[in-house]
CSV table of N, CA and C in Angstrom, one decimal:
chain,number,residue,atom,x,y,z
A,1,ALA,N,20.6,-52.4,3.4
A,1,ALA,CA,21.9,-52.0,4.0
A,1,ALA,C,22.2,-50.5,3.9
A,2,GLU,N,21.8,-49.9,2.8
A,2,GLU,CA,22.0,-48.5,2.6
A,2,GLU,C,21.2,-47.7,3.6
A,3,GLY,N,20.0,-48.1,3.9
A,3,GLY,CA,19.2,-47.4,4.9
A,3,GLY,C,19.8,-47.4,6.3
A,4,TRP,N,20.3,-48.6,6.7
A,4,TRP,CA,21.0,-48.7,8.0
A,4,TRP,C,22.2,-47.9,8.0
A,5,ALA,N,23.0,-47.9,6.9
A,5,ALA,CA,24.2,-47.1,6.9
A,5,ALA,C,23.9,-45.6,7.0
A,6,VAL,N,22.9,-45.1,6.3
A,6,VAL,CA,22.5,-43.7,6.4
A,6,VAL,C,22.0,-43.4,7.8
A,7,GLU,N,21.3,-44.3,8.4
A,7,GLU,CA,20.8,-44.1,9.8
A,7,GLU,C,22.0,-44.0,10.8
A,8,ALA,N,23.0,-44.9,10.6
A,8,ALA,CA,24.1,-44.9,11.5
A,8,ALA,C,24.9,-43.6,11.4
A,9,ALA,N,25.1,-43.1,10.1
A,9,ALA,CA,25.8,-41.9,9.9
A,9,ALA,C,24.9,-40.7,10.5
A,10,ARG,N,23.6,-40.7,10.4
A,10,ARG,CA,22.8,-39.7,10.9
A,10,ARG,C,22.9,-39.6,12.4
A,11,ARG,N,23.1,-40.8,13.1
A,11,ARG,CA,23.2,-40.9,14.5
A,11,ARG,C,24.6,-40.6,15.0
A,12,GLY,N,25.5,-40.3,14.1
A,12,GLY,CA,26.8,-39.8,14.6
A,12,GLY,C,28.0,-40.8,14.4
A,13,ALA,N,27.7,-41.9,13.7
A,13,ALA,CA,28.9,-42.8,13.4
A,13,ALA,C,29.9,-42.1,12.6
A,14,GLY,N,31.2,-42.3,13.0
A,14,GLY,CA,32.3,-41.6,12.3
A,14,GLY,C,32.9,-42.4,11.2
A,15,GLU,N,32.6,-43.7,11.1
A,15,GLU,CA,33.0,-44.5,10.0
A,15,GLU,C,32.2,-45.8,10.1
A,16,LEU,N,32.1,-46.5,9.0
A,16,LEU,CA,31.4,-47.8,9.0
A,16,LEU,C,32.3,-48.9,8.5
A,17,THR,N,32.3,-50.0,9.2
A,17,THR,CA,33.0,-51.2,8.7
A,17,THR,C,32.0,-52.1,8.1
A,18,LEU,N,32.1,-52.3,6.8
A,18,LEU,CA,31.1,-53.0,6.1
A,18,LEU,C,31.6,-54.4,5.8
A,19,ASN,N,30.9,-55.4,6.3
A,19,ASN,CA,31.3,-56.8,6.1
A,19,ASN,C,30.3,-57.5,5.3
A,20,SER,N,30.6,-57.9,4.1
A,20,SER,CA,29.7,-58.7,3.3
A,20,SER,C,29.9,-60.2,3.7
A,21,ILE,N,28.9,-60.7,4.4
A,21,ILE,CA,29.0,-62.1,4.9
A,21,ILE,C,29.0,-63.1,3.8
A,22,ASP,N,28.5,-62.7,2.6
A,22,ASP,CA,28.5,-63.6,1.5
A,22,ASP,C,29.9,-63.8,0.9
A,23,ALA,N,30.7,-62.7,1.1
A,23,ALA,CA,32.1,-62.7,0.6
A,23,ALA,C,33.1,-63.1,1.6
A,24,ASP,N,32.7,-63.0,2.9
A,24,ASP,CA,33.7,-63.2,4.0
A,24,ASP,C,34.2,-64.6,4.0
A,25,GLY,N,35.6,-64.7,4.0
A,25,GLY,CA,36.3,-66.0,4.0
A,25,GLY,C,36.4,-66.7,2.7
A,26,THR,N,35.9,-66.1,1.6
A,26,THR,CA,35.9,-66.7,0.3
A,26,THR,C,37.3,-66.5,-0.4
A,27,GLN,N,37.9,-65.4,-0.1
A,27,GLN,CA,39.1,-64.9,-0.8
A,27,GLN,C,38.9,-64.7,-2.3
A,28,ALA,N,37.6,-64.5,-2.7
A,28,ALA,CA,37.2,-64.3,-4.1
A,28,ALA,C,36.9,-62.9,-4.4
A,29,GLY,N,37.2,-61.9,-3.5
A,29,GLY,CA,37.0,-60.5,-3.7
A,29,GLY,C,35.9,-60.0,-2.9
A,30,TYR,N,36.0,-58.7,-2.7
A,30,TYR,CA,35.0,-58.0,-1.9
A,30,TYR,C,33.7,-57.8,-2.7
A,31,ASP,N,32.6,-57.5,-2.0
A,31,ASP,CA,31.3,-57.2,-2.7
A,31,ASP,C,31.4,-55.8,-3.2
A,32,LEU,N,31.9,-55.5,-4.4
A,32,LEU,CA,32.2,-54.2,-4.9
A,32,LEU,C,30.9,-53.4,-5.0
A,33,ALA,N,29.8,-54.0,-5.5
A,33,ALA,CA,28.6,-53.2,-5.6
A,33,ALA,C,28.0,-52.7,-4.3
A,34,LEU,N,28.1,-53.6,-3.3
A,34,LEU,CA,27.6,-53.2,-1.9
A,34,LEU,C,28.5,-52.1,-1.3
A,35,ASN,N,29.8,-52.3,-1.4
A,35,ASN,CA,30.7,-51.3,-0.9
A,35,ASN,C,30.5,-49.9,-1.6
A,36,ARG,N,30.3,-49.9,-2.9
A,36,ARG,CA,30.1,-48.7,-3.6
A,36,ARG,C,28.8,-48.0,-3.2
A,37,ALA,N,27.7,-48.8,-3.1
A,37,ALA,CA,26.4,-48.3,-2.8
A,37,ALA,C,26.4,-47.6,-1.4
A,38,ILE,N,27.1,-48.3,-0.5
A,38,ILE,CA,27.2,-47.7,0.9
A,38,ILE,C,28.0,-46.4,0.9
A,39,ALA,N,29.2,-46.5,0.2
A,39,ALA,CA,30.1,-45.4,0.2
A,39,ALA,C,29.4,-44.2,-0.4
A,40,GLU,N,28.6,-44.4,-1.4
A,40,GLU,CA,27.9,-43.3,-2.1
A,40,GLU,C,26.7,-42.8,-1.3
A,41,ALA,N,26.2,-43.6,-0.4
A,41,ALA,CA,25.0,-43.2,0.4
A,41,ALA,C,25.4,-42.4,1.6
A,42,VAL,N,26.6,-42.5,2.1
A,42,VAL,CA,27.0,-41.8,3.3
A,42,VAL,C,28.2,-40.9,3.1
A,43,ASP,N,28.4,-39.9,4.0
A,43,ASP,CA,29.5,-39.0,3.9
A,43,ASP,C,30.6,-39.3,5.0
A,44,ILE,N,30.7,-40.5,5.4
A,44,ILE,CA,31.7,-40.9,6.3
A,44,ILE,C,32.5,-42.1,5.7
A,45,PRO,N,33.7,-42.3,6.1
A,45,PRO,CA,34.5,-43.4,5.5
A,45,PRO,C,33.9,-44.8,5.7
A,46,VAL,N,34.0,-45.6,4.7
A,46,VAL,CA,33.6,-47.0,4.7
A,46,VAL,C,34.8,-47.9,4.6
A,47,ILE,N,34.9,-48.8,5.6
A,47,ILE,CA,36.0,-49.8,5.6
A,47,ILE,C,35.5,-51.1,5.1
A,48,ALA,N,36.0,-51.6,4.1
A,48,ALA,CA,35.6,-52.9,3.5
A,48,ALA,C,36.1,-54.1,4.2
A,49,SER,N,35.3,-55.1,4.4
A,49,SER,CA,35.7,-56.3,5.1
A,49,SER,C,35.0,-57.5,4.4
A,50,GLY,N,35.7,-58.6,4.3
A,50,GLY,CA,35.2,-59.8,3.7
A,50,GLY,C,35.4,-60.0,2.3
A,51,GLY,N,36.4,-60.9,2.0
A,51,GLY,CA,36.6,-61.3,0.6
A,51,GLY,C,38.0,-61.2,0.0
A,52,ALA,N,38.9,-60.5,0.8
A,52,ALA,CA,40.2,-60.3,0.2
A,52,ALA,C,41.0,-61.6,-0.1
A,53,GLY,N,41.4,-61.7,-1.3
A,53,GLY,CA,42.2,-62.9,-1.7
A,53,GLY,C,43.5,-62.5,-2.4
A,54,SER,N,43.6,-61.2,-2.8
A,54,SER,CA,44.8,-60.8,-3.5
A,54,SER,C,44.9,-59.3,-3.4
A,55,PRO,N,46.1,-58.7,-3.7
A,55,PRO,CA,46.2,-57.3,-3.7
A,55,PRO,C,45.3,-56.6,-4.8
A,56,GLU,N,45.0,-57.4,-5.8
A,56,GLU,CA,44.1,-56.9,-6.9
A,56,GLU,C,42.7,-56.7,-6.3
A,57,HIS,N,42.3,-57.5,-5.4
A,57,HIS,CA,40.9,-57.4,-4.8
A,57,HIS,C,40.9,-56.1,-3.9
A,58,ILE,N,42.0,-55.9,-3.2
A,58,ILE,CA,42.1,-54.7,-2.3
A,58,ILE,C,42.1,-53.4,-3.2
A,59,LEU,N,42.8,-53.4,-4.3
A,59,LEU,CA,42.8,-52.3,-5.2
A,59,LEU,C,41.4,-52.0,-5.7
A,60,ALA,N,40.7,-53.1,-6.1
A,60,ALA,CA,39.4,-52.9,-6.6
A,60,ALA,C,38.4,-52.3,-5.6
A,61,VAL,N,38.4,-52.8,-4.4
A,61,VAL,CA,37.5,-52.2,-3.4
A,61,VAL,C,37.8,-50.8,-3.0
A,62,LEU,N,39.1,-50.4,-3.1
A,62,LEU,CA,39.5,-49.0,-2.8
A,62,LEU,C,39.2,-48.1,-4.0
A,63,THR,N,39.1,-48.6,-5.2
A,63,THR,CA,38.8,-47.8,-6.4
A,63,THR,C,37.4,-48.0,-6.8
A,64,GLU,N,37.1,-49.1,-7.4
A,64,GLU,CA,35.7,-49.4,-7.9
A,64,GLU,C,34.7,-49.4,-6.7
A,65,GLY,N,35.1,-50.0,-5.6
A,65,GLY,CA,34.2,-50.1,-4.5
A,65,GLY,C,34.1,-48.8,-3.6
A,66,LYS,N,35.0,-47.9,-3.8
A,66,LYS,CA,35.0,-46.6,-3.2
A,66,LYS,C,35.2,-46.7,-1.6
A,67,ALA,N,35.8,-47.7,-1.2
A,67,ALA,CA,36.1,-47.8,0.3
A,67,ALA,C,37.3,-47.0,0.6
A,68,GLU,N,37.3,-46.5,1.8
A,68,GLU,CA,38.5,-45.7,2.3
A,68,GLU,C,39.6,-46.6,2.8
A,69,ALA,N,39.2,-47.8,3.2
A,69,ALA,CA,40.2,-48.7,3.8
A,69,ALA,C,39.7,-50.1,3.6
A,70,ALA,N,40.5,-51.1,3.8
A,70,ALA,CA,40.1,-52.5,3.6
A,70,ALA,C,40.8,-53.4,4.6
A,71,LEU,N,40.0,-54.3,5.2
A,71,LEU,CA,40.6,-55.3,6.0
A,71,LEU,C,41.0,-56.5,5.2
A,72,THR,N,42.1,-57.1,5.6
A,72,THR,CA,42.7,-58.2,4.8
A,72,THR,C,42.6,-59.6,5.4
A,73,ALA,N,42.6,-59.7,6.7
A,73,ALA,CA,42.5,-60.9,7.5
A,73,ALA,C,43.3,-62.1,7.0
A,74,SER,N,42.7,-63.1,6.4
A,74,SER,CA,43.3,-64.4,6.1
A,74,SER,C,44.5,-64.3,5.2
A,75,ILE,N,44.5,-63.4,4.2
A,75,ILE,CA,45.7,-63.4,3.3
A,75,ILE,C,46.9,-62.9,3.9
A,76,THR,N,46.8,-62.1,5.0
A,76,THR,CA,48.0,-61.7,5.7
A,76,THR,C,48.2,-62.6,6.9
A,77,HIS,N,47.2,-63.0,7.6
A,77,HIS,CA,47.4,-63.8,8.8
A,77,HIS,C,48.1,-65.2,8.4
A,78,TYR,N,47.8,-65.7,7.3
A,78,TYR,CA,48.3,-67.0,6.9
A,78,TYR,C,49.5,-66.9,5.9
A,79,GLY,N,50.0,-65.6,5.7
A,79,GLY,CA,51.2,-65.4,5.0
A,79,GLY,C,51.1,-65.5,3.4
A,80,LYS,N,49.9,-65.4,2.9
A,80,LYS,CA,49.7,-65.4,1.5
A,80,LYS,C,50.4,-64.2,0.8
A,81,PHE,N,50.1,-63.0,1.5
A,81,PHE,CA,50.8,-61.8,1.1
A,81,PHE,C,51.2,-61.0,2.4
A,82,SER,N,52.3,-60.3,2.3
A,82,SER,CA,52.7,-59.5,3.5
A,82,SER,C,52.0,-58.1,3.3
A,83,ILE,N,52.0,-57.4,4.4
A,83,ILE,CA,51.5,-56.0,4.4
A,83,ILE,C,52.3,-55.2,3.5
A,84,ALA,N,53.6,-55.4,3.5
A,84,ALA,CA,54.6,-54.6,2.7
A,84,ALA,C,54.3,-54.9,1.2
A,85,GLU,N,54.0,-56.2,0.8
A,85,GLU,CA,53.7,-56.5,-0.6
A,85,GLU,C,52.4,-55.8,-1.0
A,86,ILE,N,51.4,-55.8,-0.2
A,86,ILE,CA,50.1,-55.2,-0.5
A,86,ILE,C,50.3,-53.7,-0.7
A,87,GLU,N,51.0,-53.1,0.3
A,87,GLU,CA,51.2,-51.6,0.2
A,87,GLU,C,52.0,-51.2,-1.0
A,88,ARG,N,53.0,-52.0,-1.3
A,88,ARG,CA,53.8,-51.7,-2.5
A,88,ARG,C,52.9,-51.8,-3.8
A,89,PHE,N,52.1,-52.8,-3.9
A,89,PHE,CA,51.2,-53.0,-5.0
A,89,PHE,C,50.3,-51.8,-5.1
A,90,LEU,N,49.7,-51.4,-4.0
A,90,LEU,CA,48.7,-50.3,-4.1
A,90,LEU,C,49.4,-49.0,-4.5
A,91,ARG,N,50.6,-48.7,-3.9
A,91,ARG,CA,51.4,-47.5,-4.3
A,91,ARG,C,51.7,-47.6,-5.8
A,92,GLU,N,52.1,-48.7,-6.3
A,92,GLU,CA,52.4,-48.8,-7.8
A,92,GLU,C,51.2,-48.6,-8.6
A,93,HIS,N,50.0,-48.7,-8.1
A,93,HIS,CA,48.7,-48.5,-8.8
A,93,HIS,C,48.1,-47.2,-8.4
A,94,GLY,N,48.8,-46.3,-7.8
A,94,GLY,CA,48.4,-44.9,-7.5
A,94,GLY,C,47.5,-44.7,-6.3
A,95,VAL,N,47.4,-45.7,-5.5
A,95,VAL,CA,46.6,-45.6,-4.3
A,95,VAL,C,47.5,-45.1,-3.1
A,96,PRO,N,47.1,-44.0,-2.5
A,96,PRO,CA,47.9,-43.5,-1.4
A,96,PRO,C,47.9,-44.5,-0.2
A,97,VAL,N,49.1,-44.7,0.3
A,97,VAL,CA,49.2,-45.6,1.5
A,97,VAL,C,50.0,-45.0,2.5
A,98,ARG,N,49.6,-45.0,3.8
A,98,ARG,CA,50.4,-44.4,4.9
A,98,ARG,C,51.7,-45.2,5.0
A,99,MET,N,52.7,-44.4,5.2
A,99,MET,CA,54.1,-45.1,5.4
A,99,MET,C,54.1,-45.8,6.7
A,100,PRO,N,54.8,-46.9,6.8
A,100,PRO,CA,54.9,-47.6,8.1
A,100,PRO,C,55.6,-46.8,9.1
A,101,GLY,N,55.2,-47.0,10.4
A,101,GLY,CA,55.8,-46.4,11.6
A,101,GLY,C,56.7,-45.3,11.4
């Protein structure tokens, strides 16, 4: 995965959306090791996808996993957490979040 990410960046990709198929849909957390490895291998933003089950998971991938952004899918689509709740949690833990509209 790292090699493909480096190649994509070399060919001009402006950012990478990284989906761990093993974590996707589990709501058990993102693949932090994979996200961190890719983020450290390239000089472009990495967007984490696959595994969000809680605001804590999002915080972990943005800090430990070094992702620039994170997709949330199921936890927001099905009302488990609202975007506002997640943003508030991240702000409370020192993660910069763009203000809504």
